[in-house]
PDB file of C-alpha atoms and ligand atoms in Angstrom:
ATOM      1  CA  MET A   1     -81.247  30.397-142.970  1.00  0.00           C
ATOM      2  CA  ARG A   2     -80.295  33.986-143.944  1.00  0.00           C
ATOM      3  CA  ARG A   3     -79.186  35.908-140.882  1.00  0.00           C
ATOM      4  CA  VAL A   4     -78.212  39.567-141.209  1.00  0.00           C
ATOM      5  CA  VAL A   5     -77.033  42.268-138.836  1.00  0.00           C
ATOM      6  CA  CYS A   6     -78.205  45.863-138.431  1.00  0.00           C
ATOM      7  CA  PRO A   7     -75.349  47.466-136.485  1.00  0.00           C
ATOM      8  CA  GLY A   8     -75.319  50.907-134.914  1.00  0.00           C
ATOM      9  CA  SER A   9     -75.003  53.086-131.853  1.00  0.00           C
ATOM     10  CA  PHE A  10     -78.786  53.525-131.502  1.00  0.00           C
ATOM     11  CA  ASP A  11     -78.403  56.356-128.984  1.00  0.00           C
ATOM     12  CA  PRO A  12     -81.411  56.251-129.100  1.00  0.00           C
ATOM     13  CA  VAL A  13     -83.214  54.202-131.773  1.00  0.00           C
ATOM     14  CA  THR A  14     -85.225  56.428-134.146  1.00  0.00           C
ATOM     15  CA  ASN A  15     -88.155  55.741-136.448  1.00  0.00           C
ATOM     16  CA  GLY A  16     -85.627  55.769-139.291  1.00  0.00           C
ATOM     17  CA  HIS A  17     -83.718  52.858-137.730  1.00  0.00           C
ATOM     18  CA  LEU A  18     -86.957  51.039-137.012  1.00  0.00           C
ATOM     19  CA  ASP A  19     -88.060  51.385-140.624  1.00  0.00           C
ATOM     20  CA  ILE A  20     -84.828  49.750-141.839  1.00  0.00           C
ATOM     21  CA  ILE A  21     -85.009  46.976-139.208  1.00  0.00           C
ATOM     22  CA  GLY A  22     -88.627  46.209-140.143  1.00  0.00           C
ATOM     23  CA  ARG A  23     -87.876  46.105-143.855  1.00  0.00           C
ATOM     24  CA  ALA A  24     -84.856  43.846-143.264  1.00  0.00           C
ATOM     25  CA  ALA A  25     -87.074  41.568-141.151  1.00  0.00           C
ATOM     26  CA  ARG A  26     -89.377  41.095-144.138  1.00  0.00           C
ATOM     27  CA  LEU A  27     -86.451  40.200-146.438  1.00  0.00           C
ATOM     28  CA  TYR A  28     -84.405  37.869-144.250  1.00  0.00           C
ATOM     29  CA  ASP A  29     -85.039  34.950-141.900  1.00  0.00           C
ATOM     30  CA  GLU A  30     -83.354  36.566-138.925  1.00  0.00           C
ATOM     31  CA  VAL A  31     -82.235  40.110-138.161  1.00  0.00           C
ATOM     32  CA  VAL A  32     -79.743  40.697-135.373  1.00  0.00           C
ATOM     33  CA  VAL A  33     -79.706  44.294-134.169  1.00  0.00           C
ATOM     34  CA  ALA A  34     -76.207  44.816-132.745  1.00  0.00           C
ATOM     35  CA  VAL A  35     -75.576  47.773-130.454  1.00  0.00           C
ATOM     36  CA  LEU A  36     -72.046  49.102-130.490  1.00  0.00           C
ATOM     37  CA  ILE A  37     -70.458  49.362-127.045  1.00  0.00           C
ATOM     38  CA  ASN A  38     -68.946  52.819-127.487  1.00  0.00           C
ATOM     39  CA  ILE A  39     -65.905  53.060-125.277  1.00  0.00           C
ATOM     40  CA  SER A  40     -64.519  56.309-126.653  1.00  0.00           C
ATOM     41  CA  LYS A  41     -67.811  58.100-127.289  1.00  0.00           C
ATOM     42  CA  GLN A  42     -70.025  59.583-124.608  1.00  0.00           C
ATOM     43  CA  THR A  43     -73.588  58.383-125.055  1.00  0.00           C
ATOM     44  CA  LEU A  44     -76.857  59.658-123.604  1.00  0.00           C
ATOM     45  CA  PHE A  45     -78.040  56.103-122.868  1.00  0.00           C
ATOM     46  CA  THR A  46     -76.012  53.154-121.592  1.00  0.00           C
ATOM     47  CA  THR A  47     -75.629  50.088-123.788  1.00  0.00           C
ATOM     48  CA  ASP A  48     -78.206  48.249-121.642  1.00  0.00           C
ATOM     49  CA  GLU A  49     -80.699  51.100-121.965  1.00  0.00           C
ATOM     50  CA  ARG A  50     -80.217  51.284-125.731  1.00  0.00           C
ATOM     51  CA  MET A  51     -80.781  47.519-125.962  1.00  0.00           C
ATOM     52  CA  GLU A  52     -83.848  47.671-123.719  1.00  0.00           C
ATOM     53  CA  MET A  53     -85.445  50.338-125.907  1.00  0.00           C
ATOM     54  CA  LEU A  54     -84.637  48.382-129.062  1.00  0.00           C
ATOM     55  CA  ARG A  55     -86.167  45.212-127.582  1.00  0.00           C
ATOM     56  CA  GLU A  56     -89.289  47.081-126.633  1.00  0.00           C
ATOM     57  CA  VAL A  57     -89.815  48.687-130.035  1.00  0.00           C
ATOM     58  CA  THR A  58     -89.009  45.531-132.044  1.00  0.00           C
ATOM     59  CA  LYS A  59     -91.072  43.125-129.923  1.00  0.00           C
ATOM     60  CA  GLY A  60     -93.642  42.843-132.718  1.00  0.00           C
ATOM     61  CA  TYR A  61     -91.059  41.195-134.999  1.00  0.00           C
ATOM     62  CA  GLN A  62     -90.616  37.494-134.264  1.00  0.00           C
ATOM     63  CA  ASN A  63     -87.363  37.273-136.231  1.00  0.00           C
ATOM     64  CA  VAL A  64     -85.542  40.270-134.703  1.00  0.00           C
ATOM     65  CA  THR A  65     -83.107  39.860-131.814  1.00  0.00           C
ATOM     66  CA  VAL A  66     -81.081  42.534-130.046  1.00  0.00           C
ATOM     67  CA  THR A  67     -77.540  42.157-128.776  1.00  0.00           C
ATOM     68  CA  ARG A  68     -74.360  44.169-128.191  1.00  0.00           C
ATOM     69  CA  PHE A  69     -70.894  44.058-129.687  1.00  0.00           C
ATOM     70  CA  HIS A  70     -67.496  45.637-129.382  1.00  0.00           C
ATOM     71  CA  GLY A  71     -64.533  45.531-131.718  1.00  0.00           C
ATOM     72  CA  LEU A  72     -64.909  44.965-135.423  1.00  0.00           C
ATOM     73  CA  ILE A  73     -68.339  44.319-136.870  1.00  0.00           C
ATOM     74  CA  VAL A  74     -66.810  41.699-139.190  1.00  0.00           C
ATOM     75  CA  ASP A  75     -65.590  39.710-136.165  1.00  0.00           C
ATOM     76  CA  PHE A  76     -69.110  39.845-134.743  1.00  0.00           C
ATOM     77  CA  CYS A  77     -70.438  38.623-138.108  1.00  0.00           C
ATOM     78  CA  ARG A  78     -67.971  35.747-138.283  1.00  0.00           C
ATOM     79  CA  ALA A  79     -68.726  34.680-134.712  1.00  0.00           C
ATOM     80  CA  ASN A  80     -72.466  34.710-135.384  1.00  0.00           C
ATOM     81  CA  ASP A  81     -72.606  33.164-138.842  1.00  0.00           C
ATOM     82  CA  ILE A  82     -73.725  36.405-140.491  1.00  0.00           C
ATOM     83  CA  SER A  83     -72.697  37.246-144.055  1.00  0.00           C
ATOM     84  CA  VAL A  84     -74.637  40.469-144.666  1.00  0.00           C
ATOM     85  CA  ILE A  85     -74.700  43.862-142.945  1.00  0.00           C
ATOM     86  CA  VAL A  86     -77.845  45.906-143.576  1.00  0.00           C
ATOM     87  CA  LYS A  87     -77.576  49.692-143.453  1.00  0.00           C
ATOM     88  CA  GLY A  88     -79.855  52.607-144.226  1.00  0.00           C
ATOM     89  CA  LEU A  89     -78.668  55.326-146.607  1.00  0.00           C
ATOM     90  CA  ARG A  90     -80.269  58.693-146.000  1.00  0.00           C
ATOM     91  CA  ALA A  91     -78.515  60.931-148.473  1.00  0.00           C
ATOM     92  CA  VAL A  92     -75.540  61.202-150.790  1.00  0.00           C
ATOM     93  CA  SER A  93     -73.611  62.627-147.836  1.00  0.00           C
ATOM     94  CA  ASP A  94     -73.870  59.222-146.110  1.00  0.00           C
ATOM     95  CA  PHE A  95     -72.606  57.402-149.146  1.00  0.00           C
ATOM     96  CA  GLU A  96     -68.899  58.152-149.158  1.00  0.00           C
ATOM     97  CA  TYR A  97     -68.222  56.948-145.626  1.00  0.00           C
ATOM     98  CA  GLU A  98     -70.588  54.000-145.905  1.00  0.00           C
ATOM     99  CA  GLN A  99     -68.933  52.954-149.149  1.00  0.00           C
ATOM    100  CA  MET A 100     -65.501  52.943-147.476  1.00  0.00           C
ATOM    101  CA  MET A 101     -66.805  50.891-144.568  1.00  0.00           C
ATOM    102  CA  SER A 102     -68.522  48.394-146.826  1.00  0.00           C
ATOM    103  CA  GLN A 103     -65.405  47.964-148.967  1.00  0.00           C
ATOM    104  CA  MET A 104     -63.228  47.584-145.873  1.00  0.00           C
ATOM    105  CA  ASN A 105     -65.606  45.006-144.383  1.00  0.00           C
ATOM    106  CA  TYR A 106     -65.630  43.083-147.642  1.00  0.00           C
ATOM    107  CA  ARG A 107     -61.855  43.195-147.816  1.00  0.00           C
ATOM    108  CA  LEU A 108     -61.461  42.095-144.191  1.00  0.00           C
ATOM    109  CA  ALA A 109     -63.875  39.191-144.204  1.00  0.00           C
ATOM    110  CA  GLY A 110     -65.884  38.986-147.437  1.00  0.00           C
ATOM    111  CA  ILE A 111     -68.911  40.402-145.597  1.00  0.00           C
ATOM    112  CA  GLU A 112     -71.412  42.075-147.932  1.00  0.00           C
ATOM    113  CA  THR A 113     -73.261  45.291-147.075  1.00  0.00           C
ATOM    114  CA  LEU A 114     -76.793  45.800-148.298  1.00  0.00           C
ATOM    115  CA  PHE A 115     -77.909  49.432-148.430  1.00  0.00           C
ATOM    116  CA  MET A 116     -81.556  50.389-148.222  1.00  0.00           C
ATOM    117  CA  THR A 117     -82.591  53.902-149.026  1.00  0.00           C
ATOM    118  CA  THR A 118     -84.271  55.458-146.046  1.00  0.00           C
ATOM    119  CA  ASN A 119     -87.964  56.159-146.082  1.00  0.00           C
ATOM    120  CA  PRO A 120     -88.123  59.822-147.269  1.00  0.00           C
ATOM    121  CA  LEU A 121     -90.150  60.647-144.157  1.00  0.00           C
ATOM    122  CA  TYR A 122     -86.999  60.030-142.127  1.00  0.00           C
ATOM    123  CA  ALA A 123     -84.291  61.093-144.583  1.00  0.00           C
ATOM    124  CA  PHE A 124     -83.185  63.993-142.366  1.00  0.00           C
ATOM    125  CA  LEU A 125     -83.246  61.986-139.177  1.00  0.00           C
ATOM    126  CA  ARG A 126     -80.246  61.056-137.049  1.00  0.00           C
ATOM    127  CA  SER A 127     -80.015  60.294-133.339  1.00  0.00           C
ATOM    128  CA  SER A 128     -77.635  63.194-132.658  1.00  0.00           C
ATOM    129  CA  LEU A 129     -80.070  65.691-134.189  1.00  0.00           C
ATOM    130  CA  VAL A 130     -82.982  64.243-132.229  1.00  0.00           C
ATOM    131  CA  LYS A 131     -81.003  64.662-128.997  1.00  0.00           C
ATOM    132  CA  GLU A 132     -80.000  68.213-129.869  1.00  0.00           C
ATOM    133  CA  VAL A 133     -83.523  69.327-130.800  1.00  0.00           C
ATOM    134  CA  ALA A 134     -85.113  67.591-127.808  1.00  0.00           C
ATOM    135  CA  GLY A 135     -82.391  69.033-125.556  1.00  0.00           C
ATOM    136  CA  TYR A 136     -83.499  72.546-126.478  1.00  0.00           C
ATOM    137  CA  GLY A 137     -87.140  71.677-125.931  1.00  0.00           C
ATOM    138  CA  GLY A 138     -88.040  71.055-129.600  1.00  0.00           C
ATOM    139  CA  ASP A 139     -90.768  68.592-130.532  1.00  0.00           C
ATOM    140  CA  VAL A 140     -89.374  65.256-131.722  1.00  0.00           C
ATOM    141  CA  GLY A 141     -92.708  63.405-131.519  1.00  0.00           C
ATOM    142  CA  GLY A 142     -93.178  61.137-134.533  1.00  0.00           C
ATOM    143  CA  LEU A 143     -89.419  60.896-135.059  1.00  0.00           C
ATOM    144  CA  VAL A 144     -88.717  58.324-132.363  1.00  0.00           C
ATOM    145  CA  PRO A 145     -90.978  55.520-131.119  1.00  0.00           C
ATOM    146  CA  GLU A 146     -93.287  56.552-128.252  1.00  0.00           C
ATOM    147  CA  PRO A 147     -91.447  54.642-125.460  1.00  0.00           C
ATOM    148  CA  VAL A 148     -88.179  56.214-126.611  1.00  0.00           C
ATOM    149  CA  LEU A 149     -89.723  59.689-126.576  1.00  0.00           C
ATOM    150  CA  THR A 150     -90.718  59.246-122.939  1.00  0.00           C
ATOM    151  CA  ARG A 151     -87.270  58.010-121.900  1.00  0.00           C
ATOM    152  CA  LEU A 152     -85.565  60.744-123.893  1.00  0.00           C
ATOM    153  CA  GLN A 153     -87.579  63.463-122.205  1.00  0.00           C
ATOM    154  CA  GLU A 154     -86.924  61.934-118.771  1.00  0.00           C
ATOM    155  CA  ARG A 155     -83.193  61.648-119.392  1.00  0.00           C
ATOM    156  CA  LEU A 156     -82.856  65.155-120.800  1.00  0.00           C
ATOM    157  CA  SER A 157     -84.797  66.750-117.968  1.00  0.00           C
ATOM    158  CA  SER A 158     -82.703  64.933-115.354  1.00  0.00           C
ATOM    159  CA  ARG A 159     -79.557  66.137-117.206  1.00  0.00           C
ATOM    160  CA  ARG A 160     -80.929  69.694-117.079  1.00  0.00           C
ATOM    161  CA  ARG A 161     -81.599  69.388-113.340  1.00  0.00           C
ATOM    162  CA  GLU A 162     -78.058  68.098-112.791  1.00  0.00           C
ATOM    163  CA  GLN A 163     -76.615  70.990-114.783  1.00  0.00           C
ATOM    164  CA  GLN A 164     -78.705  73.569-112.928  1.00  0.00           C
ATOM    165  CA  ALA A 165     -77.697  72.084-109.567  1.00  0.00           C
ATOM    166  CA  GLY A 166     -74.042  72.380-110.580  1.00  0.00           C
ATOM    167  CA  GLN A 167     -74.357  76.046-111.612  1.00  0.00           C
ATOM    168  CA  PRO A 168     -73.430  78.914-109.266  1.00  0.00           C
ATOM    169  CA  GLU A 169     -76.236  81.146-107.914  1.00  0.00           C
ATOM    170  CA  PRO A 170     -76.996  84.054-110.300  1.00  0.00           C
ATOM    171  CA  GLY A 171     -75.797  87.516-109.187  1.00  0.00           C
TER     172      GLY A 171
HETATM  173  O1  PNS B 201     -74.964  54.293-135.607  1.00  0.00           O
HETATM  174  P1  PNS B 201     -73.538  54.505-136.029  1.00  0.00           P
HETATM  175  O2  PNS B 201     -72.707  55.036-134.888  1.00  0.00           O
HETATM  176  O3  PNS B 201     -73.430  55.345-137.274  1.00  0.00           O
HETATM  177  O4  PNS B 201     -72.972  53.048-136.407  1.00  0.00           O
HETATM  178  C1  PNS B 201     -71.659  52.875-136.873  1.00  0.00           C
HETATM  179  C2  PNS B 201     -71.238  51.403-136.785  1.00  0.00           C
HETATM  180  C3  PNS B 201     -71.426  50.870-135.379  1.00  0.00           C
HETATM  181  C4  PNS B 201     -72.066  50.570-137.718  1.00  0.00           C
HETATM  182  C5  PNS B 201     -69.751  51.351-137.215  1.00  0.00           C
HETATM  183  O5  PNS B 201     -69.028  52.341-136.566  1.00  0.00           O
HETATM  184  C6  PNS B 201     -69.105  50.003-136.915  1.00  0.00           C
HETATM  185  O6  PNS B 201     -69.350  49.036-137.591  1.00  0.00           O
HETATM  186  N1  PNS B 201     -68.285  49.977-135.843  1.00  0.00           N
HETATM  187  C7  PNS B 201     -67.620  48.798-135.365  1.00  0.00           C
HETATM  188  C8  PNS B 201     -66.103  48.908-135.510  1.00  0.00           C
HETATM  189  C9  PNS B 201     -65.673  48.519-136.917  1.00  0.00           C
HETATM  190  O7  PNS B 201     -65.914  47.433-137.398  1.00  0.00           O
HETATM  191  N2  PNS B 201     -65.024  49.478-137.589  1.00  0.00           N
HETATM  192  C10 PNS B 201     -64.510  49.317-138.936  1.00  0.00           C
HETATM  193  C11 PNS B 201     -65.594  49.549-139.974  1.00  0.00           C
HETATM  194  S1  PNS B 201     -64.943  49.365-141.584  1.00  0.00           S
END
Protein backbone atom coordinates (compact mmCIF):
# COMPACT_ATOMS: atom_id res chain seq x y z
CA MET A 1 0.00 0.00 0.00
CA ARG A 2 1.60 3.31 -1.11
CA ARG A 3 0.25 6.16 0.97
CA VAL A 4 1.40 9.71 0.26
CA VAL A 5 0.66 13.13 1.70
CA CYS A 6 -0.20 16.40 -0.04
CA PRO A 7 0.44 19.00 2.68
CA GLY A 8 -0.45 22.67 2.57
CA SER A 9 -2.32 25.61 4.01
CA PHE A 10 -5.13 25.38 1.43
CA ASP A 11 -6.51 28.80 2.36
CA PRO A 12 -8.48 28.09 0.20
CA VAL A 13 -7.91 25.08 -2.08
CA THR A 14 -7.40 26.15 -5.72
CA ASN A 15 -7.77 24.31 -9.01
CA GLY A 16 -3.98 24.06 -9.04
CA HIS A 17 -4.01 22.11 -5.76
CA LEU A 18 -6.86 19.96 -6.99
CA ASP A 19 -4.96 19.09 -10.16
CA ILE A 20 -1.98 17.86 -8.12
CA ILE A 21 -4.20 15.91 -5.68
CA GLY A 22 -6.04 14.23 -8.57
CA ARG A 23 -2.84 13.28 -10.35
CA ALA A 24 -1.35 11.90 -7.11
CA ALA A 25 -4.56 9.89 -6.60
CA ARG A 26 -3.99 8.19 -9.95
CA LEU A 27 -0.38 7.29 -9.05
CA TYR A 28 -0.73 6.09 -5.47
CA ASP A 29 -3.06 3.84 -3.48
CA GLU A 30 -3.97 6.50 -0.94
CA VAL A 31 -3.53 10.26 -0.83
CA VAL A 32 -3.82 12.05 2.49
CA VAL A 33 -4.43 15.78 2.11
CA ALA A 34 -3.04 17.34 5.30
CA VAL A 35 -4.08 20.86 6.22
CA LEU A 36 -1.56 22.80 8.25
CA ILE A 37 -2.96 24.28 11.46
CA ASN A 38 -1.38 27.72 11.12
CA ILE A 39 -0.90 29.13 14.58
CA SER A 40 1.27 32.10 13.62
CA LYS A 41 -0.40 32.97 10.32
CA GLN A 42 -3.76 34.66 9.97
CA THR A 43 -5.95 32.71 7.57
CA LEU A 44 -9.15 33.67 5.77
CA PHE A 45 -10.73 30.28 6.56
CA THR A 46 -10.47 28.24 9.75
CA THR A 47 -8.81 24.83 9.63
CA ASP A 48 -12.26 23.17 9.77
CA GLU A 49 -13.53 25.29 6.88
CA ARG A 50 -10.45 24.54 4.79
CA MET A 51 -10.92 20.82 5.47
CA GLU A 52 -14.64 20.97 4.68
CA MET A 53 -13.96 22.58 1.30
CA LEU A 54 -11.24 20.04 0.52
CA ARG A 55 -13.57 17.16 1.41
CA GLU A 56 -16.27 18.56 -0.80
CA VAL A 57 -14.04 19.06 -3.84
CA THR A 58 -12.24 15.70 -3.51
CA LYS A 59 -15.35 13.60 -2.84
CA GLY A 60 -15.09 12.08 -6.32
CA TYR A 61 -11.78 10.41 -5.40
CA GLN A 62 -12.26 7.21 -3.42
CA ASN A 63 -8.62 7.11 -2.30
CA VAL A 64 -8.29 10.70 -1.03
CA THR A 65 -8.76 11.57 2.64
CA VAL A 66 -8.48 14.96 4.31
CA THR A 67 -7.02 15.64 7.73
CA ARG A 68 -5.14 18.31 9.68
CA PHE A 69 -1.69 18.48 11.21
CA HIS A 70 0.51 20.72 13.29
CA GLY A 71 4.23 20.57 13.93
CA LEU A 72 6.63 18.96 11.52
CA ILE A 73 5.30 17.29 8.40
CA VAL A 74 7.86 14.49 8.87
CA ASP A 75 6.35 13.67 12.28
CA PHE A 76 2.93 13.50 10.66
CA CYS A 77 4.39 11.18 8.00
CA ARG A 78 6.01 8.90 10.56
CA ALA A 79 2.82 8.71 12.63
CA ASN A 80 0.76 7.83 9.56
CA ASP A 81 3.08 5.41 7.79
CA ILE A 82 3.73 7.80 4.90
CA SER A 83 7.08 7.84 3.10
CA VAL A 84 6.42 10.33 0.30
CA ILE A 85 5.35 13.98 0.24
CA VAL A 86 3.80 15.13 -3.04
CA LYS A 87 4.14 18.78 -4.01
CA GLY A 88 3.34 20.88 -7.05
CA LEU A 89 6.07 23.03 -8.60
CA ARG A 90 4.76 26.06 -10.45
CA ALA A 91 7.90 27.85 -11.50
CA VAL A 92 11.64 28.06 -10.96
CA SER A 93 10.90 30.57 -8.20
CA ASP A 94 9.24 27.78 -6.18
CA PHE A 95 12.19 25.49 -6.61
CA GLU A 96 14.78 26.92 -4.26
CA TYR A 97 12.59 26.87 -1.16
CA GLU A 98 10.98 23.55 -2.04
CA GLN A 99 14.40 22.01 -2.58
CA MET A 100 15.53 23.12 0.90
CA MET A 101 12.39 21.72 2.48
CA SER A 102 12.69 18.42 0.66
CA GLN A 103 16.35 18.04 1.65
CA MET A 104 15.56 18.94 5.25
CA ASN A 105 12.68 16.45 5.36
CA TYR A 106 14.90 13.75 3.91
CA ARG A 107 17.62 14.55 6.43
CA LEU A 108 15.17 14.57 9.35
CA ALA A 109 13.34 11.35 8.59
CA GLY A 110 14.31 9.90 5.20
CA ILE A 111 11.00 11.14 3.77
CA GLU A 112 11.10 11.60 -0.01
CA THR A 113 9.43 14.50 -1.82
CA LEU A 114 7.94 13.96 -5.25
CA PHE A 115 7.52 17.13 -7.30
CA MET A 116 4.94 17.38 -10.05
CA THR A 117 5.05 20.27 -12.43
CA THR A 118 1.84 22.21 -12.24
CA ASN A 119 -0.61 22.14 -15.09
CA PRO A 120 0.39 25.25 -17.15
CA LEU A 121 -3.20 26.47 -16.88
CA TYR A 122 -2.57 27.05 -13.18
CA ALA A 123 1.14 27.92 -13.17
CA PHE A 124 0.47 31.47 -11.94
CA LEU A 125 -2.02 30.42 -9.31
CA ARG A 126 -1.58 30.70 -5.56
CA SER A 127 -4.18 31.03 -2.81
CA SER A 128 -2.86 34.41 -1.64
CA LEU A 129 -3.24 35.88 -5.14
CA VAL A 130 -6.75 34.47 -5.48
CA LYS A 131 -7.72 36.12 -2.19
CA GLU A 132 -6.17 39.43 -3.19
CA VAL A 133 -7.82 39.55 -6.62
CA ALA A 134 -11.20 38.40 -5.29
CA GLY A 135 -10.88 40.90 -2.42
CA TYR A 136 -10.73 43.75 -4.93
CA GLY A 137 -13.67 42.37 -6.86
CA GLY A 138 -11.66 40.62 -9.61
CA ASP A 139 -13.01 37.51 -11.31
CA VAL A 140 -11.41 34.32 -9.99
CA GLY A 141 -13.96 31.97 -11.61
CA GLY A 142 -12.24 28.93 -13.10
CA LEU A 143 -9.30 29.30 -10.71
CA VAL A 144 -10.96 27.73 -7.67
CA PRO A 145 -13.59 24.98 -7.57
CA GLU A 146 -17.19 26.28 -7.72
CA PRO A 147 -18.09 25.59 -4.04
CA VAL A 148 -14.92 27.40 -2.98
CA LEU A 149 -15.77 30.38 -5.18
CA THR A 150 -19.12 30.75 -3.44
CA ARG A 151 -17.61 30.54 0.05
CA LEU A 152 -14.81 32.91 -0.90
CA GLN A 153 -17.23 35.54 -2.14
CA GLU A 154 -19.39 35.15 0.98
CA ARG A 155 -16.41 35.44 3.31
CA LEU A 156 -14.92 38.44 1.52
CA SER A 157 -18.20 40.32 1.42
CA SER A 158 -18.79 39.72 5.13
CA ARG A 159 -15.22 40.97 5.79
CA ARG A 160 -16.01 44.09 3.74
CA ARG A 161 -19.21 44.68 5.73
CA GLU A 162 -17.28 44.31 8.99
CA GLN A 163 -14.65 46.78 7.81
CA GLN A 164 -17.25 49.30 6.66
CA ALA A 165 -19.11 49.00 9.98
CA GLY A 166 -15.86 49.72 11.82
CA GLN A 167 -15.08 52.84 9.75
CA PRO A 168 -15.96 56.36 10.95
CA GLU A 169 -18.71 58.28 9.10
CA PRO A 170 -17.30 60.23 6.11
CA GLY A 171 -17.06 64.03 6.53
O1 LIG B 1 0.52 25.74 1.28
P1 LIG B 1 1.82 26.11 1.95
O2 LIG B 1 1.59 27.08 3.08
O3 LIG B 1 2.85 26.59 0.96
O4 LIG B 1 2.38 24.74 2.58
C1 LIG B 1 3.60 24.71 3.27
C2 LIG B 1 3.73 23.43 4.10
C3 LIG B 1 2.54 23.27 5.03
C4 LIG B 1 3.79 22.23 3.20
C5 LIG B 1 5.05 23.55 4.89
O5 LIG B 1 5.14 24.80 5.49
C6 LIG B 1 5.19 22.49 5.98
O6 LIG B 1 5.45 21.35 5.69
N1 LIG B 1 4.96 22.91 7.24
C7 LIG B 1 4.99 22.06 8.39
C8 LIG B 1 6.14 22.42 9.34
C9 LIG B 1 7.43 21.76 8.88
O7 LIG B 1 7.55 20.56 8.76
N2 LIG B 1 8.43 22.61 8.60
C10 LIG B 1 9.75 22.20 8.16
C11 LIG B 1 9.78 21.92 6.67
S1 LIG B 1 11.38 21.44 6.17
